mmCIF file of C-alpha atoms and ligand atoms in Angstrom:
data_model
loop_
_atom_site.group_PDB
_atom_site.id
_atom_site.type_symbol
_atom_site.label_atom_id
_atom_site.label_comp_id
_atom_site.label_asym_id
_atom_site.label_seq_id
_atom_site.Cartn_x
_atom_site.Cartn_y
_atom_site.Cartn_z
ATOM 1 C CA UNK T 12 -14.929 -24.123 -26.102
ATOM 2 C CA UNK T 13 -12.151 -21.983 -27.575
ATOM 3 C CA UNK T 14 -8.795 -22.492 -26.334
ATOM 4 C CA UNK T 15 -6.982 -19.432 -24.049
ATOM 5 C CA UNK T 16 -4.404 -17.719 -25.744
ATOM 6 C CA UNK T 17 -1.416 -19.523 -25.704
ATOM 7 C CA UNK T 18 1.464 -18.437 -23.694
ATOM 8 C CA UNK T 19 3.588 -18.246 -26.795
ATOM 9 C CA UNK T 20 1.221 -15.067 -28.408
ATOM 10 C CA UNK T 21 1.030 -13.350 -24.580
ATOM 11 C CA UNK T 22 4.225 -13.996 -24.121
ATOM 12 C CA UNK T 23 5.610 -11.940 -27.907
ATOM 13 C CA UNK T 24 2.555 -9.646 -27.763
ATOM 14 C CA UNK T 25 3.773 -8.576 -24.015
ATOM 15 C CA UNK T 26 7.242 -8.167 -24.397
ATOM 16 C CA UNK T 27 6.813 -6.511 -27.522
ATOM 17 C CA UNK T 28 4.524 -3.954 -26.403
ATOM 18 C CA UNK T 29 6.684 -3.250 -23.542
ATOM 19 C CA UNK T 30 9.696 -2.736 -25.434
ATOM 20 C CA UNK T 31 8.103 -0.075 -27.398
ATOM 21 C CA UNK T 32 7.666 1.979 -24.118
ATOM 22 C CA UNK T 33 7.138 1.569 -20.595
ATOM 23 C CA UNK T 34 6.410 3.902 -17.389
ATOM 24 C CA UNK T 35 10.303 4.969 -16.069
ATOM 25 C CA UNK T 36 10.333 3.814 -12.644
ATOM 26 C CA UNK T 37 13.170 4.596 -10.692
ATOM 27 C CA UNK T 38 13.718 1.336 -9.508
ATOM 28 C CA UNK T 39 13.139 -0.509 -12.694
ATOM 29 C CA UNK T 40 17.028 1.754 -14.135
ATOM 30 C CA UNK T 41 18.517 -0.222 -12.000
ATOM 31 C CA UNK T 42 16.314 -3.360 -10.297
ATOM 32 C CA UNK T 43 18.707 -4.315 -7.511
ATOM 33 C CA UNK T 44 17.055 -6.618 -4.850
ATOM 34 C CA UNK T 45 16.520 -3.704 -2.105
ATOM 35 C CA UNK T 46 15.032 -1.091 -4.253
ATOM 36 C CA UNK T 47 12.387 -3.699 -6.231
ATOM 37 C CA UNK T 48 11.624 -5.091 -2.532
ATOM 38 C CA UNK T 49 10.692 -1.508 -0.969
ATOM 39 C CA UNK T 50 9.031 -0.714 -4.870
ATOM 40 C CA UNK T 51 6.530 -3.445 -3.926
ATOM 41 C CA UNK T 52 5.726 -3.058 -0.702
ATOM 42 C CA UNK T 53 5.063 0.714 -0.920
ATOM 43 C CA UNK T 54 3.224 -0.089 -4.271
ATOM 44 C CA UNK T 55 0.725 -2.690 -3.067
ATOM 45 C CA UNK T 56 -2.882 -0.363 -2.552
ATOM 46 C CA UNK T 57 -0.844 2.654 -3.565
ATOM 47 C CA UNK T 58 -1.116 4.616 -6.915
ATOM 48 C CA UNK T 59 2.626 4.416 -8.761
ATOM 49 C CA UNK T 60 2.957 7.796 -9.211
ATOM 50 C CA UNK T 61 2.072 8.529 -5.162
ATOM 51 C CA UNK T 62 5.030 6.435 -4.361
ATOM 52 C CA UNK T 63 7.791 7.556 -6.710
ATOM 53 C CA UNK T 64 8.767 10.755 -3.901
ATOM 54 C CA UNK T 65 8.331 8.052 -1.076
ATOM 55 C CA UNK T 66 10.752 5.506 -2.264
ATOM 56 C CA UNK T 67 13.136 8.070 -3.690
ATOM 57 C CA UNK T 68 13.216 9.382 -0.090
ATOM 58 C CA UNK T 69 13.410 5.956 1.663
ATOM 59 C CA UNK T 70 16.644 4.890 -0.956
ATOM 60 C CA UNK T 71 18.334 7.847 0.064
ATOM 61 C CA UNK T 72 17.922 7.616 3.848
ATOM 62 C CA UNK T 73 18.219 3.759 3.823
ATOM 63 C CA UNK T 74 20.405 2.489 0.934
ATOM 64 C CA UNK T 75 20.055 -1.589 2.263
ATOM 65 C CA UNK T 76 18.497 -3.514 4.642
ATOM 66 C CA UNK T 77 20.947 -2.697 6.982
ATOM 67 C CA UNK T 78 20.760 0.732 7.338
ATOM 68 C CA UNK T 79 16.783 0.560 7.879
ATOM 69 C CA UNK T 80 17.251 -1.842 10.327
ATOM 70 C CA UNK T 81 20.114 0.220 12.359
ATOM 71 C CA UNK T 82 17.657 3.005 12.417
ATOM 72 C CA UNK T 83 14.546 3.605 15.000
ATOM 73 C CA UNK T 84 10.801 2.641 13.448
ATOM 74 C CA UNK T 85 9.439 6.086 14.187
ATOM 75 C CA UNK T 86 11.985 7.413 11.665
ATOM 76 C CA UNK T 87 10.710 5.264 9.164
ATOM 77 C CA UNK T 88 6.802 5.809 10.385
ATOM 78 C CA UNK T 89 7.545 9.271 9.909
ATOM 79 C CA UNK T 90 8.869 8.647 6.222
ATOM 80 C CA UNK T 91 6.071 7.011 5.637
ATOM 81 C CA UNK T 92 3.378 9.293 7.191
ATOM 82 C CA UNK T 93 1.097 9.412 4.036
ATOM 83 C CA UNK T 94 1.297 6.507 2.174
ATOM 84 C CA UNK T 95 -0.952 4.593 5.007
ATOM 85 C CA UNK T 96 -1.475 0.664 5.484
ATOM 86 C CA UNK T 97 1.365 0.967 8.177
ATOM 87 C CA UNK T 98 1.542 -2.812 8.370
ATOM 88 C CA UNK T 99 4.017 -2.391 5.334
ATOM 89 C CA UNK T 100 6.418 0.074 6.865
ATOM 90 C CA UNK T 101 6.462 -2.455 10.153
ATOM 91 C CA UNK T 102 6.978 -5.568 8.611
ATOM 92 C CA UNK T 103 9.555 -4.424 5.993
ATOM 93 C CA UNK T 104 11.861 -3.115 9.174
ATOM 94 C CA UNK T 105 11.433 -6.626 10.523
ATOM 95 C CA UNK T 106 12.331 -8.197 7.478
ATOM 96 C CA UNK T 107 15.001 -6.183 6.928
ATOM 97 C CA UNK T 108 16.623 -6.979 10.407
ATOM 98 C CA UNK T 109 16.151 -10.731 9.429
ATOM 99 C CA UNK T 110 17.614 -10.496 6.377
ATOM 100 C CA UNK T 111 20.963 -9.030 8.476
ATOM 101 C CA UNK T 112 20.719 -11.333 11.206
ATOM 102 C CA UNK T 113 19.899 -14.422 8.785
ATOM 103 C CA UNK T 114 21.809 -13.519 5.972
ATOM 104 C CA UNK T 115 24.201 -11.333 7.220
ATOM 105 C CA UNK T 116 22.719 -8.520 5.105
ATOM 106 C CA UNK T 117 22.358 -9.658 2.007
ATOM 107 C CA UNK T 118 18.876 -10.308 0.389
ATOM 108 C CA UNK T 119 18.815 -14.217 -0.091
ATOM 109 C CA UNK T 120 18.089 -15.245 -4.023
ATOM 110 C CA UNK T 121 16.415 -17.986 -2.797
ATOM 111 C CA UNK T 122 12.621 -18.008 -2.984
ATOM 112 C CA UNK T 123 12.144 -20.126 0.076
ATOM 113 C CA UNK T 124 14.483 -17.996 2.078
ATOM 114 C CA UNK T 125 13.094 -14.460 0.863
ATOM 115 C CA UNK T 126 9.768 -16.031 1.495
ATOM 116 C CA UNK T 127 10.247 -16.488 5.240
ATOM 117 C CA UNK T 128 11.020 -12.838 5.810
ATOM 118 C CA UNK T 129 8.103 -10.965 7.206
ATOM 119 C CA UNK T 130 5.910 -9.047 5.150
ATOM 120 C CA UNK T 131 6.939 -11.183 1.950
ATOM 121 C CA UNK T 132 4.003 -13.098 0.523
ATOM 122 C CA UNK T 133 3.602 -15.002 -2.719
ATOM 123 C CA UNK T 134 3.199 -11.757 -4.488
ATOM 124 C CA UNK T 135 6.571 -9.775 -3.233
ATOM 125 C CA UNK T 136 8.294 -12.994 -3.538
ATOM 126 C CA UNK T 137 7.591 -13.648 -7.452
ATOM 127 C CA UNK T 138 7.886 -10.091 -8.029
ATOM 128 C CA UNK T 139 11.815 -9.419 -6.278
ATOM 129 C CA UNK T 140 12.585 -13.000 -8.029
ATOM 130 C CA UNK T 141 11.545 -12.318 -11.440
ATOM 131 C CA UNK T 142 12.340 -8.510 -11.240
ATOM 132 C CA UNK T 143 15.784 -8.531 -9.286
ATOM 133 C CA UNK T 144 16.968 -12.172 -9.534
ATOM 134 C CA UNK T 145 15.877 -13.296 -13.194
ATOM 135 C CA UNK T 146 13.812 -15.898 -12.093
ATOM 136 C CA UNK T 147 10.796 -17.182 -13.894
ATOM 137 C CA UNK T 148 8.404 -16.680 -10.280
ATOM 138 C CA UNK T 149 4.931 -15.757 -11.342
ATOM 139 C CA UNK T 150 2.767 -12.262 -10.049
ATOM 140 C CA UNK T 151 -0.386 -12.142 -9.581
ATOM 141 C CA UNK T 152 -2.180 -8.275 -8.334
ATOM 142 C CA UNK T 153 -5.042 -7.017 -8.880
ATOM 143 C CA UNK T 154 -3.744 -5.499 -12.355
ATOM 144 C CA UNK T 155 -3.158 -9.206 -12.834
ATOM 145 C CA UNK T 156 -6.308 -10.625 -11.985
ATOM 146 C CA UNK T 157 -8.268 -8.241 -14.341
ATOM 147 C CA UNK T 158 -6.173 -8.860 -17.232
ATOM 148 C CA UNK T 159 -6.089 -12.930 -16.715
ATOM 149 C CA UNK T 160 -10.208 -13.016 -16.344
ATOM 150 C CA UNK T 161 -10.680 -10.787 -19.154
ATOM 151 C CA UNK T 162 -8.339 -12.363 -21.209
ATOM 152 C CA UNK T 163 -9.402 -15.820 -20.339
ATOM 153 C CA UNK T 164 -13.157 -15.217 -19.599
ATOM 154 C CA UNK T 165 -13.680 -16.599 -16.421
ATOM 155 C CA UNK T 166 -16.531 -16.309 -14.608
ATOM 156 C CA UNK T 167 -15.769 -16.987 -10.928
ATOM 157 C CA UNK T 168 -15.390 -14.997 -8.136
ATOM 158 C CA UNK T 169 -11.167 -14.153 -8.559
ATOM 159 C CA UNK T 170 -11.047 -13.948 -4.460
ATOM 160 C CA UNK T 171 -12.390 -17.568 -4.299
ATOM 161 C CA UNK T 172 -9.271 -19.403 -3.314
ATOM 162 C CA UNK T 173 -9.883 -22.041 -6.161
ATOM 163 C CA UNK T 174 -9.981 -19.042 -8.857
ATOM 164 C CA UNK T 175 -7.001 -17.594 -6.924
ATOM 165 C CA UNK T 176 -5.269 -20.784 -7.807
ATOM 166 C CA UNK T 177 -6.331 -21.425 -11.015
ATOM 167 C CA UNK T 178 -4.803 -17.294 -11.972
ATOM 168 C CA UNK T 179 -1.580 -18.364 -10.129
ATOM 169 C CA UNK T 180 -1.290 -21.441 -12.325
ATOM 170 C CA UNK T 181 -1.949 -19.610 -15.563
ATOM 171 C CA UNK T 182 0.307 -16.966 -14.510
ATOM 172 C CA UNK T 183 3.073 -19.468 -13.612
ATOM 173 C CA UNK T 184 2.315 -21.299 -17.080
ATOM 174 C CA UNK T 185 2.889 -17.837 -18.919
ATOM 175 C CA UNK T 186 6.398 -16.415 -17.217
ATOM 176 C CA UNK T 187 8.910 -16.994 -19.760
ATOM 177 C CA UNK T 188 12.341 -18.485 -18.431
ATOM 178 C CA UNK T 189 13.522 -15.493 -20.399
ATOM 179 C CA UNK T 190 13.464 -11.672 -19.312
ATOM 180 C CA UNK T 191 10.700 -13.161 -16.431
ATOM 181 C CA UNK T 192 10.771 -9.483 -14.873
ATOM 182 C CA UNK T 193 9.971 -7.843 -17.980
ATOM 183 C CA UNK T 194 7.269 -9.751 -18.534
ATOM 184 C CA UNK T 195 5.319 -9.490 -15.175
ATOM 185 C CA UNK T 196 6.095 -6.071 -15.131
ATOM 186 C CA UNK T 197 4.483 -5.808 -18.521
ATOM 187 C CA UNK T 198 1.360 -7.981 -17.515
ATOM 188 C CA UNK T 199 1.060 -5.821 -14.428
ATOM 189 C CA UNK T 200 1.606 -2.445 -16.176
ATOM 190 C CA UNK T 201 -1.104 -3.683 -19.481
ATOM 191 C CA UNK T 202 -3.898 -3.478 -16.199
ATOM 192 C CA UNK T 203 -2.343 -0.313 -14.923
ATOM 193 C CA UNK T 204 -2.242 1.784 -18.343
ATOM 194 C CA UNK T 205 -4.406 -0.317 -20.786
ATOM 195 C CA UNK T 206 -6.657 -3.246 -18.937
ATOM 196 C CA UNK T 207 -8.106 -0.410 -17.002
ATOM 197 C CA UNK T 208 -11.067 -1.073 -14.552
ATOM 198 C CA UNK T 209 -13.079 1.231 -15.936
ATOM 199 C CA UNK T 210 -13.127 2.090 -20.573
ATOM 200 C CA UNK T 211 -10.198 -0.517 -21.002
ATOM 201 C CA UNK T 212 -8.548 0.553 -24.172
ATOM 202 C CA UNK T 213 -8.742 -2.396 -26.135
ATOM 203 C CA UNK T 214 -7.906 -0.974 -29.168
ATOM 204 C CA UNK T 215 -4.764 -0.419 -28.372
ATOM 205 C CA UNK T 216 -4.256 -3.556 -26.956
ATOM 206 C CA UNK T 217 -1.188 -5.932 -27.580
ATOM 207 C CA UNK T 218 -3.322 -9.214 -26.323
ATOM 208 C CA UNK T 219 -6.098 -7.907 -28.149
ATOM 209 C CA UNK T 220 -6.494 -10.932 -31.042
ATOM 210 C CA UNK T 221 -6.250 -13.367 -28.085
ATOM 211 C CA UNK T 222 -9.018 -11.654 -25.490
ATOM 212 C CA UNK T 223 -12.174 -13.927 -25.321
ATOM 213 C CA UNK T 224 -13.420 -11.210 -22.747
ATOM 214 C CA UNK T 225 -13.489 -8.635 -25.835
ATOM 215 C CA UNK T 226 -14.598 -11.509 -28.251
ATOM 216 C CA UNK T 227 -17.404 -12.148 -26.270
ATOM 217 C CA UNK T 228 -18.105 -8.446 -25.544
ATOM 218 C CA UNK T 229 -18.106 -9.101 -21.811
ATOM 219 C CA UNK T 230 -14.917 -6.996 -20.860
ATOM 220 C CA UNK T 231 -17.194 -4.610 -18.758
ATOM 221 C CA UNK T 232 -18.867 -7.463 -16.722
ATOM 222 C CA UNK T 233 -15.272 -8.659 -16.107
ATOM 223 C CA UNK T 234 -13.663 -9.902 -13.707
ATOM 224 C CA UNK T 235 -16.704 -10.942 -11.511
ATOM 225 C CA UNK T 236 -17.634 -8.511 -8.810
ATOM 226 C CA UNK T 237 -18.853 -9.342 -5.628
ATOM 227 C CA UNK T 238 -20.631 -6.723 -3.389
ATOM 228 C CA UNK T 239 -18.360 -4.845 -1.682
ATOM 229 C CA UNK T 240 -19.426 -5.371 2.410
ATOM 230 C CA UNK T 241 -20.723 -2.222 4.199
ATOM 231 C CA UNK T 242 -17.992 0.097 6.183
ATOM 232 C CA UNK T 243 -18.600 -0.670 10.120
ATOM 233 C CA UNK T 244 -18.923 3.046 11.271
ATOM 234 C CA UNK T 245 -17.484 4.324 14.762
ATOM 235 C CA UNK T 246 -17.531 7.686 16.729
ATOM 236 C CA UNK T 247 -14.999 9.401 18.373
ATOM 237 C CA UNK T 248 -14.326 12.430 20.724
ATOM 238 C CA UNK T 249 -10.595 13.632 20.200
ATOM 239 C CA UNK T 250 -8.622 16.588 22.195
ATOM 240 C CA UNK T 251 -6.829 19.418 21.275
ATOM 241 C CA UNK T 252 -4.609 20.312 24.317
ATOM 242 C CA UNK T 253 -1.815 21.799 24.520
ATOM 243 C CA UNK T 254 1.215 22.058 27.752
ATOM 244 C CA UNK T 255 2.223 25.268 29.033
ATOM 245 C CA UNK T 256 4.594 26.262 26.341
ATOM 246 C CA UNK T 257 2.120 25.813 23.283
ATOM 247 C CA UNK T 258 3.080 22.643 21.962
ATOM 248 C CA UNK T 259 0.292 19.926 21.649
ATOM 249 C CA UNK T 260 -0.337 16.375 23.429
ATOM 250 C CA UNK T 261 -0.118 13.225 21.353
ATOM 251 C CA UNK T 262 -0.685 9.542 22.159
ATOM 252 C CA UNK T 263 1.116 6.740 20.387
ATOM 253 C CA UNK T 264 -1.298 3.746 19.295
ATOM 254 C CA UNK T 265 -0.623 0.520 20.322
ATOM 255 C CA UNK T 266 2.279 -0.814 18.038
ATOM 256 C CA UNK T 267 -0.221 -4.051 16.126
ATOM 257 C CA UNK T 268 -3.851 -3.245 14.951
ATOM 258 C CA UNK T 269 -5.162 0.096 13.239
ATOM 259 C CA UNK T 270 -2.673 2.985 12.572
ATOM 260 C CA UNK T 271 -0.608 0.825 14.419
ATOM 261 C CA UNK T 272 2.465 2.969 16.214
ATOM 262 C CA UNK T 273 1.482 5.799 14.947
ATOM 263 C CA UNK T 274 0.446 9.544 17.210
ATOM 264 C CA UNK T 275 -3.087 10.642 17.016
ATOM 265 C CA UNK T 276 -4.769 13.743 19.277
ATOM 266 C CA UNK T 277 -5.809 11.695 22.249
ATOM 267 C CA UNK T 278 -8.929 10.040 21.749
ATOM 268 C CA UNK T 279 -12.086 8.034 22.582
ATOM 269 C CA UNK T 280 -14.868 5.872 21.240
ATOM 270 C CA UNK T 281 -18.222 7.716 22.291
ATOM 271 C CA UNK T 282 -20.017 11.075 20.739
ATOM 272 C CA UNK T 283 -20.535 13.556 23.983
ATOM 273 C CA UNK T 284 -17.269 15.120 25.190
ATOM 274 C CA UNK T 285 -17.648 14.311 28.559
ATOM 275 C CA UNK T 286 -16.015 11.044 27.295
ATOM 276 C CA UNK T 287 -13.144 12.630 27.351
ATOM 277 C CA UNK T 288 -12.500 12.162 31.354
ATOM 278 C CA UNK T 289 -11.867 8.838 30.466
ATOM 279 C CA UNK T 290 -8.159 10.706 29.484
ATOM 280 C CA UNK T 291 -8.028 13.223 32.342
ATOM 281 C CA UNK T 292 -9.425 15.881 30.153
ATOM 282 C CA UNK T 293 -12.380 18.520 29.830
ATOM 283 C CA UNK T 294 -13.466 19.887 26.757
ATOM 284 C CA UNK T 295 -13.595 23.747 26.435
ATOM 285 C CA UNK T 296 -15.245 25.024 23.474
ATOM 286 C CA UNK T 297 -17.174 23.832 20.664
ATOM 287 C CA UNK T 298 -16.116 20.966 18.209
ATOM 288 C CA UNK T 299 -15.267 20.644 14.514
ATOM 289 C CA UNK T 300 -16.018 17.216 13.211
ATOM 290 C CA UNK T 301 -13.634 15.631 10.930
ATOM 291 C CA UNK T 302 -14.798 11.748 8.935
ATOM 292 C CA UNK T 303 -12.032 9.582 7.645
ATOM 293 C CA UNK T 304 -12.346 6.356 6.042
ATOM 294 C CA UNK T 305 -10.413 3.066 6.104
ATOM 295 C CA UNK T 306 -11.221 -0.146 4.145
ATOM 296 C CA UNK T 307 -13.710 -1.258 6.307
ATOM 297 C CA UNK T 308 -14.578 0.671 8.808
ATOM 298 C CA UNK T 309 -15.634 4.848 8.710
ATOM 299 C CA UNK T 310 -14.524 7.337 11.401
ATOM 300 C CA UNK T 311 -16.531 10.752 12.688
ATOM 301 C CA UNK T 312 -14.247 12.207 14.846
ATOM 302 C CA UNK T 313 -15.781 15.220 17.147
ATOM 303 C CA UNK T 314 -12.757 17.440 17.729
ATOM 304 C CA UNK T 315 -12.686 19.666 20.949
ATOM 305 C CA UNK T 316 -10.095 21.893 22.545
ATOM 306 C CA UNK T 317 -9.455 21.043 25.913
ATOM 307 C CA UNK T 318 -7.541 21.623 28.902
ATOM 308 C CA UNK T 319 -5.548 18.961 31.463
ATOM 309 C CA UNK T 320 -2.915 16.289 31.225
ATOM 310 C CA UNK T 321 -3.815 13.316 29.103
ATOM 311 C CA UNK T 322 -3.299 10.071 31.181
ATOM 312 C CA UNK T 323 -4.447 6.531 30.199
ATOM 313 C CA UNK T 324 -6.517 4.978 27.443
ATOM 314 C CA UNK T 325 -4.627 2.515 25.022
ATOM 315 C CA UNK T 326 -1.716 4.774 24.235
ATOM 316 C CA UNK T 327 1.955 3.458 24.469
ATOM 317 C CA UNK T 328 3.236 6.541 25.005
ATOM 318 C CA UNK T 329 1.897 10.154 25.353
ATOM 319 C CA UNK T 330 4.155 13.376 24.294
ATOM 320 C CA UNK T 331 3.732 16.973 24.046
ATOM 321 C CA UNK T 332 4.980 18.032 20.069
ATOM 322 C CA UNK T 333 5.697 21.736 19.191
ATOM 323 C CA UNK T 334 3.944 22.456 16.109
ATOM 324 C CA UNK T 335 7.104 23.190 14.009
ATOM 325 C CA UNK T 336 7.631 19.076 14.615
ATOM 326 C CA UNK T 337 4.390 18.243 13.965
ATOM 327 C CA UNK T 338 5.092 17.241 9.832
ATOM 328 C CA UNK T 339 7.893 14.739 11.332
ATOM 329 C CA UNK T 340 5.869 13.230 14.124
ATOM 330 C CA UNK T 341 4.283 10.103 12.584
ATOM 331 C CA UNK T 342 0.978 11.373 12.906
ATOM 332 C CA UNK T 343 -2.299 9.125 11.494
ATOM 333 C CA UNK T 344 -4.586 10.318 8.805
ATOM 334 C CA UNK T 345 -7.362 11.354 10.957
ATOM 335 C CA UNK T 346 -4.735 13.154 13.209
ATOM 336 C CA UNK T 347 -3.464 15.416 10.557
ATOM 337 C CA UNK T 348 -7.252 16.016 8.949
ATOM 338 C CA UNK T 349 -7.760 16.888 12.580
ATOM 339 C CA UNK T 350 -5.134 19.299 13.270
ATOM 340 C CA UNK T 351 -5.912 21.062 10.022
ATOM 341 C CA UNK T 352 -9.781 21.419 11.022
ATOM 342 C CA UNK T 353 -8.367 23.436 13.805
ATOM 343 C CA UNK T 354 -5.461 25.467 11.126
ATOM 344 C CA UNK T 355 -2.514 24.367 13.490
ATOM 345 C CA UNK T 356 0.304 25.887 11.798
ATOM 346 C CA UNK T 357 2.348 22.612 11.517
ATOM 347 C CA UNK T 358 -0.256 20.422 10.206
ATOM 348 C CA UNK T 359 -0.582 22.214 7.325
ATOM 349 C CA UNK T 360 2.220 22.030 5.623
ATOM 350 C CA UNK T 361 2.642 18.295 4.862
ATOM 351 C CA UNK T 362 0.794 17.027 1.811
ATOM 352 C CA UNK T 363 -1.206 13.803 1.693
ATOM 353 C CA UNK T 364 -2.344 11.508 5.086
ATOM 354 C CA UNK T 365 -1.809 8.284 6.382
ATOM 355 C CA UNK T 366 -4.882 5.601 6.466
HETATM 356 FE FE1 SF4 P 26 -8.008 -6.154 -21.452
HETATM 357 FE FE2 SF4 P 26 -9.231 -5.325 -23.682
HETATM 358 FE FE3 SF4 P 26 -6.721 -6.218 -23.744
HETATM 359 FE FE4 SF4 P 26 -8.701 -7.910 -23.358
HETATM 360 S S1 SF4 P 26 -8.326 -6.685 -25.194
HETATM 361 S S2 SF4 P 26 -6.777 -7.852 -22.240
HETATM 362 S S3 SF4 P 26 -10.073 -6.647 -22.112
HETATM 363 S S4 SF4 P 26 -7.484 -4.374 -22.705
#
């Protein structure tokens, strides 16, 4: 069996490649705790380049942990109204009021500490060590994964939790004590720009001597893929009603689970808009359909005007928005595809959608 590359060769080979030029990130000018933290939450599932504008935005309204955490969570829903996985947005506001009311404000340096803050797993904790602290922490993402398995060859499932350890020990044997951030940032970016999923360019490869995935000419089969389950599918039967004076009624989803605290068109499950009494409301016209899909589960959602004054369902709160507010409301994905099925004026101008 031939050895895997030692960590002295991935080590040089990373580094050096990364010296000769790297994506500029606006949070890698300057990697202060804060910044790198927010970087990685809003990166995890989300394409780099998406989230340059969003955490530009988010440094500039809320320098520190502080200042998110003095300021309401439908501002920062509202920030984030397009990036989706919500989850993120919530638990980084919690964490950053722990991190004032344990640590009086100040991101802890300690791994144990940052670790207990909510929203920080293994990953975000290895990655604000290394990145913001200078601590040799390991990463291990999905960029990560494919790079390590191709690299190493392995043949197991990487979401079986004894591959998952095995890629967190290899990944802990391979951070240098030295420039530790560069490195995982280098590992990381190699799958981004290089280690691609799909046509890898291993030609241009820094790790390319070392690669017993290429050696074996097995990079495409690599890592192992399991079948991907089947989306559950749902239907729904949304309103478009508006108050007196125009302005259209929302309902605010419970704060934990799907789209969590976010404002949707009020809605049911069911596919025959008589379901709509269920909200004190009567469809008046005919629908437009809108489909929106999640990780694992698809939405069709029937759309119909319709006249009363929602009451009930699962809503926290109900609220009647004037269009002109609508881009600042928090909406959900499907909310905003909805509105702009129907051409309401405010809908339309906001780029992008949440999940
Ligand atoms: Fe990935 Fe190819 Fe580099 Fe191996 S040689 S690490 S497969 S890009």
């Amino acid at each position: 069996m031939i050895e895997p590359a030692p960590p002295t060769f991935v080590r040089s080979a990373l580094l050096g490649w990364y010296d000769q030029g790297h994506r500029d990130l606006p949070w890698r000018r300057d990697p202060q705790p804060w910044g790198v933290w927010v970087s990685e939450i809003m990166s995890q599932q989300t394409r780099v380049e998406s989230v340059i504008p969003y955490w530009e935005r988010f440094m500039a309204r809320y320098p520190t942990p502080a200042a998110l955490a003095a300021s309401p969570l439908d501002d920062l829903l509202a920030l984030w109204a397009g990036l989706g996985y919500y989850a993120r947005a919530r638990n980084l506001y919690k964490g950053a009021a722990q991190v004032v009311a344990r640590h009086g404000g100040v991101i802890p340096d300690d791994p144990e500490a940052f670790r207990a803050l909510a929203g920080v797993g293994r990953y975000t904790c290895g990655a604000v060590m290394s990145i913001a602290f200078g601590r040799p922490s390991a990463v291990v993402d999905g960029n990560v994964v494919r790079v390590l398995c191709r690299l190493d060859r392995l043949h197991e499932d990487p979401r079986a939790p004894k591959t998952q350890a095995a890629l967190w020990a290899r990944a802990q044997a391979l951070v240098p004590e030295a420039r530790p951030g560069d490195f995982n940032q280098a590992l990381m970016e190699l799958g981004a720009r290089v280690c691609t999923p799909k046509s890898p360019t291993c030609l241009l490869c820094p790790l390319q001597a070392g690669c017993q995935g290429l050696a074996h000419g097995e990079v495409a089969q690599l890592p192992m893929k399991k079948k991907a389950a089947a989306r559950k599918k749902a239907t729904l039967v949304a309103a478009l009603v508006r108050d007196g004076s125009g302005a259209i009624w929302l309902g605010r989803r419970p704060t934990e689970g799907l789209l969590g605290g976010l404002w949707e068109l009020p809605m049911v499950e069911g596919g025959s808009p008589e379901a709509l009494s269920a909200l004190g409301l009567k469809a008046t016209g005919e629908r437009k359909t809108i489909t929106h899909a999640f990780t694992h589960l698809e939405w069709t959602v029937h759309v119909y005007p319709a006249e009363g004054q929602p009451s009930g369902g699962a809503y926290t709160g109900l609220r009647a928005v004037a269009p002109s507010a609508l881009a600042d409301a928090g909406l959900t994905g499907p909310a905003l595809k909805a509105l702009r099925a129907w051409s309401v004026e405010g809908a339309l101008k906001r780029r992008g959608a949440g999940r």
